[in-house]
Amino acid sequence: MTAEIIIAPSILAADFARLGEEVAAIDAAGADWIHCDVMDGHFVPNISYGADVIKAIRPLTKRVFDVHLMIAPTDPHLEAFAKAGADVITVHAEAGPHLDRSLQAIRALGKKAGVSLCPATPEAAIEYVLDRLDLVLVMTVNPGFGGQSFLDSQVEKIRRIRSMIGDRPIRLEVDGGITRDNAAAVAAAGADTLVAGSAVFRGKSAADYAANIAAIRVAAESGRVVKFQDNSARAMRTAESALIR
Ligand code: DX5
Ligand code: ZN
């Protein structure tokens, strides 16, 4: 199954003094989703922002809010992020002992459920929760900071997870060091949802942001390999219609 490419700028790279304007600017620039990186200074070595900030910017755009929780524990905070307006809530497989329970809790809140894997975590960590997932996020840097360099070691993991997903309606997202130069490689490996912070917020104006988003999208589309893992066109259409858009 191939789904349309989604570009999700991370507002971690925005000018926080003008956060509302920055969200409006990436919306106008063609961002498909808004990626929100929540860091707690415990699970990752940096602190970013929490549910109140997400709630404040939620009215500024209709785009999907893709909330990436780099916090531990996660379960006590899921409801706050759901109420703040998250559409997709992604937890880290490494953040707690009960991933299956966390994923059930996210869906019980009426939200799409994602799981993220740090670079050192093997894909086997999600083998038994695949049917509870709407999204898998492969970290292509160690989580905690924007502006780091892409880890080539993760391309093979993307390929393996694409194969594990099969025809399930699960988005495969990559996050960390994504640029117009590596977007083709991750898309060729099977990623359909690309987060980018520094590579989108480079420049100053909405016009710069639009050019940056377009360049990443064009590169990703050029790298796509269409692989049909299920010969039934009807099954593919059904699965596609269930994907987050
Ligand atoms: C890292 C975050 C990423 C990061 C991406 O912990 O999850 O979303 O902000 O930023 P760039 O694209 O600059 O690596
Ligand atoms: Zn992220």
mmCIF file with all atom_site columns, N, CA and C in Angstrom, residues 86-150:
data_model
loop_
_atom_site.group_PDB
_atom_site.id
_atom_site.type_symbol
_atom_site.label_atom_id
_atom_site.label_alt_id
_atom_site.label_comp_id
_atom_site.label_asym_id
_atom_site.label_entity_id
_atom_site.label_seq_id
_atom_site.pdbx_PDB_ins_code
_atom_site.Cartn_x
_atom_site.Cartn_y
_atom_site.Cartn_z
_atom_site.occupancy
_atom_site.B_iso_or_equiv
_atom_site.pdbx_formal_charge
_atom_site.auth_seq_id
_atom_site.auth_comp_id
_atom_site.auth_asym_id
_atom_site.auth_atom_id
_atom_site.pdbx_PDB_model_num
ATOM 1   N N  . ALA A 1 86  ? -4.645  17.201 20.697 1.00 0.00 ? 86  ALA A N  1
ATOM 2   C CA . ALA A 1 86  ? -3.838  16.279 19.888 1.00 0.00 ? 86  ALA A CA 1
ATOM 3   C C  . ALA A 1 86  ? -4.756  15.405 19.039 1.00 0.00 ? 86  ALA A C  1
ATOM 4   N N  . ASP A 1 87  ? -4.331  15.101 17.817 1.00 0.00 ? 87  ASP A N  1
ATOM 5   C CA . ASP A 1 87  ? -5.058  14.138 16.989 1.00 0.00 ? 87  ASP A CA 1
ATOM 6   C C  . ASP A 1 87  ? -4.362  12.786 17.036 1.00 0.00 ? 87  ASP A C  1
ATOM 7   N N  . VAL A 1 88  ? -3.041  12.822 16.955 1.00 0.00 ? 88  VAL A N  1
ATOM 8   C CA . VAL A 1 88  ? -2.218  11.611 17.066 1.00 0.00 ? 88  VAL A CA 1
ATOM 9   C C  . VAL A 1 88  ? -1.368  11.780 18.321 1.00 0.00 ? 88  VAL A C  1
ATOM 10  N N  . ILE A 1 89  ? -1.337  10.760 19.166 1.00 0.00 ? 89  ILE A N  1
ATOM 11  C CA . ILE A 1 89  ? -0.476  10.802 20.352 1.00 0.00 ? 89  ILE A CA 1
ATOM 12  C C  . ILE A 1 89  ? 0.495   9.625  20.238 1.00 0.00 ? 89  ILE A C  1
ATOM 13  N N  . THR A 1 90  ? 1.790   9.980  20.227 1.00 0.00 ? 90  THR A N  1
ATOM 14  C CA . THR A 1 90  ? 2.832   8.957  20.080 1.00 0.00 ? 90  THR A CA 1
ATOM 15  C C  . THR A 1 90  ? 3.643   8.863  21.364 1.00 0.00 ? 90  THR A C  1
ATOM 16  N N  . VAL A 1 91  ? 3.763   7.644  21.861 1.00 0.00 ? 91  VAL A N  1
ATOM 17  C CA . VAL A 1 91  ? 4.555   7.391  23.065 1.00 0.00 ? 91  VAL A CA 1
ATOM 18  C C  . VAL A 1 91  ? 5.796   6.596  22.673 1.00 0.00 ? 91  VAL A C  1
ATOM 19  N N  . HIS A 1 92  ? 6.814   6.658  23.511 1.00 0.00 ? 92  HIS A N  1
ATOM 20  C CA . HIS A 1 92  ? 8.022   5.882  23.249 1.00 0.00 ? 92  HIS A CA 1
ATOM 21  C C  . HIS A 1 92  ? 7.910   4.489  23.826 1.00 0.00 ? 92  HIS A C  1
ATOM 22  N N  . ALA A 1 93  ? 8.333   3.498  23.056 1.00 0.00 ? 93  ALA A N  1
ATOM 23  C CA . ALA A 1 93  ? 8.327   2.107  23.536 1.00 0.00 ? 93  ALA A CA 1
ATOM 24  C C  . ALA A 1 93  ? 9.222   1.963  24.762 1.00 0.00 ? 93  ALA A C  1
ATOM 25  N N  . GLU A 1 94  ? 10.242  2.842  24.862 1.00 0.00 ? 94  GLU A N  1
ATOM 26  C CA . GLU A 1 94  ? 11.212  2.724  25.953 1.00 0.00 ? 94  GLU A CA 1
ATOM 27  C C  . GLU A 1 94  ? 10.754  3.474  27.205 1.00 0.00 ? 94  GLU A C  1
ATOM 28  N N  . ALA A 1 95  ? 9.625   4.184  27.121 1.00 0.00 ? 95  ALA A N  1
ATOM 29  C CA . ALA A 1 95  ? 9.246   5.108  28.207 1.00 0.00 ? 95  ALA A CA 1
ATOM 30  C C  . ALA A 1 95  ? 8.515   4.439  29.356 1.00 0.00 ? 95  ALA A C  1
ATOM 31  N N  . GLY A 1 96  ? 8.118   3.205  29.181 1.00 0.00 ? 96  GLY A N  1
ATOM 32  C CA . GLY A 1 96  ? 7.398   2.556  30.275 1.00 0.00 ? 96  GLY A CA 1
ATOM 33  C C  . GLY A 1 96  ? 7.271   1.070  30.028 1.00 0.00 ? 96  GLY A C  1
ATOM 34  N N  . PRO A 1 97  ? 6.881   0.326  31.051 1.00 0.00 ? 97  PRO A N  1
ATOM 35  C CA . PRO A 1 97  ? 6.842   -1.131 30.922 1.00 0.00 ? 97  PRO A CA 1
ATOM 36  C C  . PRO A 1 97  ? 5.581   -1.668 30.248 1.00 0.00 ? 97  PRO A C  1
ATOM 37  N N  . HIS A 1 98  ? 4.559   -0.817 30.043 1.00 0.00 ? 98  HIS A N  1
ATOM 38  C CA . HIS A 1 98  ? 3.269   -1.349 29.597 1.00 0.00 ? 98  HIS A CA 1
ATOM 39  C C  . HIS A 1 98  ? 2.792   -0.648 28.331 1.00 0.00 ? 98  HIS A C  1
ATOM 40  N N  . LEU A 1 99  ? 3.537   -0.848 27.261 1.00 0.00 ? 99  LEU A N  1
ATOM 41  C CA . LEU A 1 99  ? 3.211   -0.184 25.994 1.00 0.00 ? 99  LEU A CA 1
ATOM 42  C C  . LEU A 1 99  ? 1.803   -0.528 25.523 1.00 0.00 ? 99  LEU A C  1
ATOM 43  N N  . ASP A 1 100 ? 1.435   -1.788 25.636 1.00 0.00 ? 100 ASP A N  1
ATOM 44  C CA . ASP A 1 100 ? 0.106   -2.207 25.174 1.00 0.00 ? 100 ASP A CA 1
ATOM 45  C C  . ASP A 1 100 ? -0.978  -1.406 25.903 1.00 0.00 ? 100 ASP A C  1
ATOM 46  N N  . ARG A 1 101 ? -0.812  -1.232 27.190 1.00 0.00 ? 101 ARG A N  1
ATOM 47  C CA . ARG A 1 101 ? -1.797  -0.479 27.981 1.00 0.00 ? 101 ARG A CA 1
ATOM 48  C C  . ARG A 1 101 ? -1.842  0.995  27.546 1.00 0.00 ? 101 ARG A C  1
ATOM 49  N N  . SER A 1 102 ? -0.679  1.599  27.331 1.00 0.00 ? 102 SER A N  1
ATOM 50  C CA . SER A 1 102 ? -0.640  3.007  26.914 1.00 0.00 ? 102 SER A CA 1
ATOM 51  C C  . SER A 1 102 ? -1.373  3.194  25.580 1.00 0.00 ? 102 SER A C  1
ATOM 52  N N  . LEU A 1 103 ? -1.152  2.268  24.650 1.00 0.00 ? 103 LEU A N  1
ATOM 53  C CA . LEU A 1 103 ? -1.792  2.383  23.335 1.00 0.00 ? 103 LEU A CA 1
ATOM 54  C C  . LEU A 1 103 ? -3.308  2.231  23.455 1.00 0.00 ? 103 LEU A C  1
ATOM 55  N N  . GLN A 1 104 ? -3.737  1.322  24.302 1.00 0.00 ? 104 GLN A N  1
ATOM 56  C CA . GLN A 1 104 ? -5.184  1.180  24.541 1.00 0.00 ? 104 GLN A CA 1
ATOM 57  C C  . GLN A 1 104 ? -5.752  2.464  25.127 1.00 0.00 ? 104 GLN A C  1
ATOM 58  N N  . ALA A 1 105 ? -5.003  3.082  26.029 1.00 0.00 ? 105 ALA A N  1
ATOM 59  C CA . ALA A 1 105 ? -5.482  4.305  26.683 1.00 0.00 ? 105 ALA A CA 1
ATOM 60  C C  . ALA A 1 105 ? -5.637  5.433  25.664 1.00 0.00 ? 105 ALA A C  1
ATOM 61  N N  . ILE A 1 106 ? -4.713  5.532  24.718 1.00 0.00 ? 106 ILE A N  1
ATOM 62  C CA . ILE A 1 106 ? -4.788  6.598  23.704 1.00 0.00 ? 106 ILE A CA 1
ATOM 63  C C  . ILE A 1 106 ? -6.043  6.410  22.841 1.00 0.00 ? 106 ILE A C  1
ATOM 64  N N  . ARG A 1 107 ? -6.272  5.179  22.398 1.00 0.00 ? 107 ARG A N  1
ATOM 65  C CA . ARG A 1 107 ? -7.465  4.948  21.569 1.00 0.00 ? 107 ARG A CA 1
ATOM 66  C C  . ARG A 1 107 ? -8.745  5.131  22.379 1.00 0.00 ? 107 ARG A C  1
ATOM 67  N N  . ALA A 1 108 ? -8.702  4.804  23.651 1.00 0.00 ? 108 ALA A N  1
ATOM 68  C CA . ALA A 1 108 ? -9.888  4.992  24.500 1.00 0.00 ? 108 ALA A CA 1
ATOM 69  C C  . ALA A 1 108 ? -10.225 6.478  24.642 1.00 0.00 ? 108 ALA A C  1
ATOM 70  N N  . LEU A 1 109 ? -9.226  7.329  24.473 1.00 0.00 ? 109 LEU A N  1
ATOM 71  C CA . LEU A 1 109 ? -9.453  8.783  24.512 1.00 0.00 ? 109 LEU A CA 1
ATOM 72  C C  . LEU A 1 109 ? -9.937  9.307  23.155 1.00 0.00 ? 109 LEU A C  1
ATOM 73  N N  . GLY A 1 110 ? -10.088 8.407  22.197 1.00 0.00 ? 110 GLY A N  1
ATOM 74  C CA . GLY A 1 110 ? -10.593 8.789  20.881 1.00 0.00 ? 110 GLY A CA 1
ATOM 75  C C  . GLY A 1 110 ? -9.522  9.334  19.958 1.00 0.00 ? 110 GLY A C  1
ATOM 76  N N  . LYS A 1 111 ? -8.246  9.053  20.255 1.00 0.00 ? 111 LYS A N  1
ATOM 77  C CA . LYS A 1 111 ? -7.137  9.585  19.463 1.00 0.00 ? 111 LYS A CA 1
ATOM 78  C C  . LYS A 1 111 ? -6.426  8.461  18.710 1.00 0.00 ? 111 LYS A C  1
ATOM 79  N N  . LYS A 1 112 ? -5.679  8.851  17.682 1.00 0.00 ? 112 LYS A N  1
ATOM 80  C CA . LYS A 1 112 ? -4.860  7.888  16.950 1.00 0.00 ? 112 LYS A CA 1
ATOM 81  C C  . LYS A 1 112 ? -3.617  7.584  17.788 1.00 0.00 ? 112 LYS A C  1
ATOM 82  N N  . ALA A 1 113 ? -3.216  6.323  17.772 1.00 0.00 ? 113 ALA A N  1
ATOM 83  C CA . ALA A 1 113 ? -2.131  5.887  18.656 1.00 0.00 ? 113 ALA A CA 1
ATOM 84  C C  . ALA A 1 113 ? -0.856  5.617  17.865 1.00 0.00 ? 113 ALA A C  1
ATOM 85  N N  . GLY A 1 114 ? 0.247   6.212  18.367 1.00 0.00 ? 114 GLY A N  1
ATOM 86  C CA . GLY A 1 114 ? 1.546   5.992  17.733 1.00 0.00 ? 114 GLY A CA 1
ATOM 87  C C  . GLY A 1 114 ? 2.558   5.472  18.734 1.00 0.00 ? 114 GLY A C  1
ATOM 88  N N  . VAL A 1 115 ? 3.559   4.774  18.209 1.00 0.00 ? 115 VAL A N  1
ATOM 89  C CA . VAL A 1 115 ? 4.686   4.364  19.052 1.00 0.00 ? 115 VAL A CA 1
ATOM 90  C C  . VAL A 1 115 ? 5.963   4.798  18.368 1.00 0.00 ? 115 VAL A C  1
ATOM 91  N N  . SER A 1 116 ? 6.905   5.280  19.175 1.00 0.00 ? 116 SER A N  1
ATOM 92  C CA . SER A 1 116 ? 8.192   5.707  18.637 1.00 0.00 ? 116 SER A CA 1
ATOM 93  C C  . SER A 1 116 ? 9.303   4.803  19.159 1.00 0.00 ? 116 SER A C  1
ATOM 94  N N  . LEU A 1 117 ? 10.283  4.569  18.296 1.00 0.00 ? 117 LEU A N  1
ATOM 95  C CA . LEU A 1 117 ? 11.448  3.746  18.660 1.00 0.00 ? 117 LEU A CA 1
ATOM 96  C C  . LEU A 1 117 ? 12.715  4.592  18.556 1.00 0.00 ? 117 LEU A C  1
ATOM 97  N N  . CYS A 1 118 ? 13.495  4.608  19.651 1.00 0.00 ? 118 CYS A N  1
ATOM 98  C CA . CYS A 1 118 ? 14.808  5.258  19.625 1.00 0.00 ? 118 CYS A CA 1
ATOM 99  C C  . CYS A 1 118 ? 15.742  4.482  18.691 1.00 0.00 ? 118 CYS A C  1
ATOM 100 N N  . PRO A 1 119 ? 16.833  5.096  18.268 1.00 0.00 ? 119 PRO A N  1
ATOM 101 C CA . PRO A 1 119 ? 17.718  4.423  17.308 1.00 0.00 ? 119 PRO A CA 1
ATOM 102 C C  . PRO A 1 119 ? 18.213  3.044  17.755 1.00 0.00 ? 119 PRO A C  1
ATOM 103 N N  . ALA A 1 120 ? 18.437  2.847  19.045 1.00 0.00 ? 120 ALA A N  1
ATOM 104 C CA . ALA A 1 120 ? 18.985  1.557  19.495 1.00 0.00 ? 120 ALA A CA 1
ATOM 105 C C  . ALA A 1 120 ? 17.910  0.491  19.728 1.00 0.00 ? 120 ALA A C  1
ATOM 106 N N  . THR A 1 121 ? 16.639  0.868  19.613 1.00 0.00 ? 121 THR A N  1
ATOM 107 C CA . THR A 1 121 ? 15.554  -0.088 19.899 1.00 0.00 ? 121 THR A CA 1
ATOM 108 C C  . THR A 1 121 ? 15.204  -0.872 18.642 1.00 0.00 ? 121 THR A C  1
ATOM 109 N N  . PRO A 1 122 ? 15.225  -2.196 18.730 1.00 0.00 ? 122 PRO A N  1
ATOM 110 C CA . PRO A 1 122 ? 14.902  -2.991 17.540 1.00 0.00 ? 122 PRO A CA 1
ATOM 111 C C  . PRO A 1 122 ? 13.400  -2.982 17.232 1.00 0.00 ? 122 PRO A C  1
ATOM 112 N N  . GLU A 1 123 ? 13.083  -3.247 15.993 1.00 0.00 ? 123 GLU A N  1
ATOM 113 C CA . GLU A 1 123 ? 11.688  -3.227 15.550 1.00 0.00 ? 123 GLU A CA 1
ATOM 114 C C  . GLU A 1 123 ? 10.835  -4.287 16.246 1.00 0.00 ? 123 GLU A C  1
ATOM 115 N N  . ALA A 1 124 ? 11.470  -5.313 16.810 1.00 0.00 ? 124 ALA A N  1
ATOM 116 C CA . ALA A 1 124 ? 10.714  -6.373 17.495 1.00 0.00 ? 124 ALA A CA 1
ATOM 117 C C  . ALA A 1 124 ? 9.894   -5.812 18.659 1.00 0.00 ? 124 ALA A C  1
ATOM 118 N N  . ALA A 1 125 ? 10.255  -4.631 19.156 1.00 0.00 ? 125 ALA A N  1
ATOM 119 C CA . ALA A 1 125 ? 9.530   -4.031 20.283 1.00 0.00 ? 125 ALA A CA 1
ATOM 120 C C  . ALA A 1 125 ? 8.050   -3.793 19.963 1.00 0.00 ? 125 ALA A C  1
ATOM 121 N N  . ILE A 1 126 ? 7.707   -3.723 18.677 1.00 0.00 ? 126 ILE A N  1
ATOM 122 C CA . ILE A 1 126 ? 6.301   -3.427 18.345 1.00 0.00 ? 126 ILE A CA 1
ATOM 123 C C  . ILE A 1 126 ? 5.565   -4.627 17.737 1.00 0.00 ? 126 ILE A C  1
ATOM 124 N N  . GLU A 1 127 ? 6.233   -5.741 17.675 1.00 0.00 ? 127 GLU A N  1
ATOM 125 C CA . GLU A 1 127 ? 5.657   -6.899 16.983 1.00 0.00 ? 127 GLU A CA 1
ATOM 126 C C  . GLU A 1 127 ? 4.274   -7.283 17.510 1.00 0.00 ? 127 GLU A C  1
ATOM 127 N N  . TYR A 1 128 ? 4.098   -7.232 18.815 1.00 0.00 ? 128 TYR A N  1
ATOM 128 C CA . TYR A 1 128 ? 2.835   -7.710 19.395 1.00 0.00 ? 128 TYR A CA 1
ATOM 129 C C  . TYR A 1 128 ? 1.827   -6.603 19.673 1.00 0.00 ? 128 TYR A C  1
ATOM 130 N N  . VAL A 1 129 ? 2.116   -5.383 19.210 1.00 0.00 ? 129 VAL A N  1
ATOM 131 C CA . VAL A 1 129 ? 1.140   -4.291 19.388 1.00 0.00 ? 129 VAL A CA 1
ATOM 132 C C  . VAL A 1 129 ? 0.711   -3.691 18.045 1.00 0.00 ? 129 VAL A C  1
ATOM 133 N N  . LEU A 1 130 ? 1.115   -4.317 16.955 1.00 0.00 ? 130 LEU A N  1
ATOM 134 C CA . LEU A 1 130 ? 0.848   -3.724 15.636 1.00 0.00 ? 130 LEU A CA 1
ATOM 135 C C  . LEU A 1 130 ? -0.629  -3.393 15.432 1.00 0.00 ? 130 LEU A C  1
ATOM 136 N N  . ASP A 1 131 ? -1.499  -4.255 15.931 1.00 0.00 ? 131 ASP A N  1
ATOM 137 C CA . ASP A 1 131 ? -2.931  -4.007 15.693 1.00 0.00 ? 131 ASP A CA 1
ATOM 138 C C  . ASP A 1 131 ? -3.504  -2.920 16.593 1.00 0.00 ? 131 ASP A C  1
ATOM 139 N N  . ARG A 1 132 ? -2.694  -2.378 17.476 1.00 0.00 ? 132 ARG A N  1
ATOM 140 C CA . ARG A 1 132 ? -3.153  -1.245 18.302 1.00 0.00 ? 132 ARG A CA 1
ATOM 141 C C  . ARG A 1 132 ? -2.606  0.082  17.767 1.00 0.00 ? 132 ARG A C  1
ATOM 142 N N  . LEU A 1 133 ? -1.956  0.049  16.616 1.00 0.00 ? 133 LEU A N  1
ATOM 143 C CA . LEU A 1 133 ? -1.216  1.222  16.131 1.00 0.00 ? 133 LEU A CA 1
ATOM 144 C C  . LEU A 1 133 ? -1.853  1.885  14.918 1.00 0.00 ? 133 LEU A C  1
ATOM 145 N N  . ASP A 1 134 ? -1.792  3.211  14.912 1.00 0.00 ? 134 ASP A N  1
ATOM 146 C CA . ASP A 1 134 ? -2.128  3.996  13.722 1.00 0.00 ? 134 ASP A CA 1
ATOM 147 C C  . ASP A 1 134 ? -0.875  4.601  13.111 1.00 0.00 ? 134 ASP A C  1
ATOM 148 N N  . LEU A 1 135 ? 0.228   4.590  13.873 1.00 0.00 ? 135 LEU A N  1
ATOM 149 C CA . LEU A 1 135 ? 1.462   5.220  13.397 1.00 0.00 ? 135 LEU A CA 1
ATOM 150 C C  . LEU A 1 135 ? 2.670   4.608  14.114 1.00 0.00 ? 135 LEU A C  1
ATOM 151 N N  . VAL A 1 136 ? 3.735   4.410  13.356 1.00 0.00 ? 136 VAL A N  1
ATOM 152 C CA . VAL A 1 136 ? 5.031   4.033  13.938 1.00 0.00 ? 136 VAL A CA 1
ATOM 153 C C  . VAL A 1 136 ? 6.011   5.140  13.590 1.00 0.00 ? 136 VAL A C  1
ATOM 154 N N  . LEU A 1 137 ? 6.727   5.637  14.605 1.00 0.00 ? 137 LEU A N  1
ATOM 155 C CA . LEU A 1 137 ? 7.691   6.724  14.402 1.00 0.00 ? 137 LEU A CA 1
ATOM 156 C C  . LEU A 1 137 ? 9.105   6.169  14.624 1.00 0.00 ? 137 LEU A C  1
ATOM 157 N N  . VAL A 1 138 ? 9.889   6.152  13.574 1.00 0.00 ? 138 VAL A N  1
ATOM 158 C CA . VAL A 1 138 ? 11.286  5.725  13.697 1.00 0.00 ? 138 VAL A CA 1
ATOM 159 C C  . VAL A 1 138 ? 12.143  6.968  13.930 1.00 0.00 ? 138 VAL A C  1
ATOM 160 N N  . MET A 1 139 ? 12.783  7.031  15.098 1.00 0.00 ? 139 MET A N  1
ATOM 161 C CA . MET A 1 139 ? 13.686  8.153  15.376 1.00 0.00 ? 139 MET A CA 1
ATOM 162 C C  . MET A 1 139 ? 14.958  7.973  14.569 1.00 0.00 ? 139 MET A C  1
ATOM 163 N N  . THR A 1 140 ? 15.300  9.001  13.805 1.00 0.00 ? 140 THR A N  1
ATOM 164 C CA . THR A 1 140 ? 16.522  8.934  13.000 1.00 0.00 ? 140 THR A CA 1
ATOM 165 C C  . THR A 1 140 ? 17.623  9.807  13.611 1.00 0.00 ? 140 THR A C  1
ATOM 166 N N  . VAL A 1 141 ? 17.381  10.248 14.854 1.00 0.00 ? 141 VAL A N  1
ATOM 167 C CA . VAL A 1 141 ? 18.418  10.824 15.738 1.00 0.00 ? 141 VAL A CA 1
ATOM 168 C C  . VAL A 1 141 ? 18.049  10.334 17.138 1.00 0.00 ? 141 VAL A C  1
ATOM 169 N N  . ASN A 1 142 ? 18.945  10.523 18.102 1.00 0.00 ? 142 ASN A N  1
ATOM 170 C CA . ASN A 1 142 ? 18.576  10.258 19.487 1.00 0.00 ? 142 ASN A CA 1
ATOM 171 C C  . ASN A 1 142 ? 17.677  11.401 19.955 1.00 0.00 ? 142 ASN A C  1
ATOM 172 N N  . PRO A 1 143 ? 16.498  11.075 20.500 1.00 0.00 ? 143 PRO A N  1
ATOM 173 C CA . PRO A 1 143 ? 15.548  12.132 20.812 1.00 0.00 ? 143 PRO A CA 1
ATOM 174 C C  . PRO A 1 143 ? 16.069  13.088 21.879 1.00 0.00 ? 143 PRO A C  1
ATOM 175 N N  . GLY A 1 144 ? 15.636  14.347 21.780 1.00 0.00 ? 144 GLY A N  1
ATOM 176 C CA . GLY A 1 144 ? 16.011  15.338 22.790 1.00 0.00 ? 144 GLY A CA 1
ATOM 177 C C  . GLY A 1 144 ? 16.327  16.702 22.217 1.00 0.00 ? 144 GLY A C  1
ATOM 178 N N  . PHE A 1 145 ? 16.814  16.740 20.997 1.00 0.00 ? 145 PHE A N  1
ATOM 179 C CA . PHE A 1 145 ? 17.233  18.022 20.421 1.00 0.00 ? 145 PHE A CA 1
ATOM 180 C C  . PHE A 1 145 ? 16.932  18.060 18.926 1.00 0.00 ? 145 PHE A C  1
ATOM 181 N N  . GLY A 1 146 ? 16.622  19.260 18.451 1.00 0.00 ? 146 GLY A N  1
ATOM 182 C CA . GLY A 1 146 ? 16.538  19.461 17.015 1.00 0.00 ? 146 GLY A CA 1
ATOM 183 C C  . GLY A 1 146 ? 17.938  19.687 16.458 1.00 0.00 ? 146 GLY A C  1
ATOM 184 N N  . GLY A 1 147 ? 18.044  19.682 15.141 1.00 0.00 ? 147 GLY A N  1
ATOM 185 C CA . GLY A 1 147 ? 19.298  20.060 14.493 1.00 0.00 ? 147 GLY A CA 1
ATOM 186 C C  . GLY A 1 147 ? 20.402  19.026 14.538 1.00 0.00 ? 147 GLY A C  1
ATOM 187 N N  . GLN A 1 148 ? 20.098  17.776 14.850 1.00 0.00 ? 148 GLN A N  1
ATOM 188 C CA . GLN A 1 148 ? 21.127  16.732 14.863 1.00 0.00 ? 148 GLN A CA 1
ATOM 189 C C  . GLN A 1 148 ? 21.230  16.072 13.481 1.00 0.00 ? 148 GLN A C  1
ATOM 190 N N  . SER A 1 149 ? 22.298  15.280 13.320 1.00 0.00 ? 149 SER A N  1
ATOM 191 C CA . SER A 1 149 ? 22.512  14.630 12.025 1.00 0.00 ? 149 SER A CA 1
ATOM 192 C C  . SER A 1 149 ? 21.786  13.290 11.940 1.00 0.00 ? 149 SER A C  1
ATOM 193 N N  . PHE A 1 150 ? 21.205  13.052 10.806 1.00 0.00 ? 150 PHE A N  1
ATOM 194 C CA . PHE A 1 150 ? 20.489  11.825 10.460 1.00 0.00 ? 150 PHE A CA 1
ATOM 195 C C  . PHE A 1 150 ? 21.379  10.592 10.639 1.00 0.00 ? 150 PHE A C  1
#
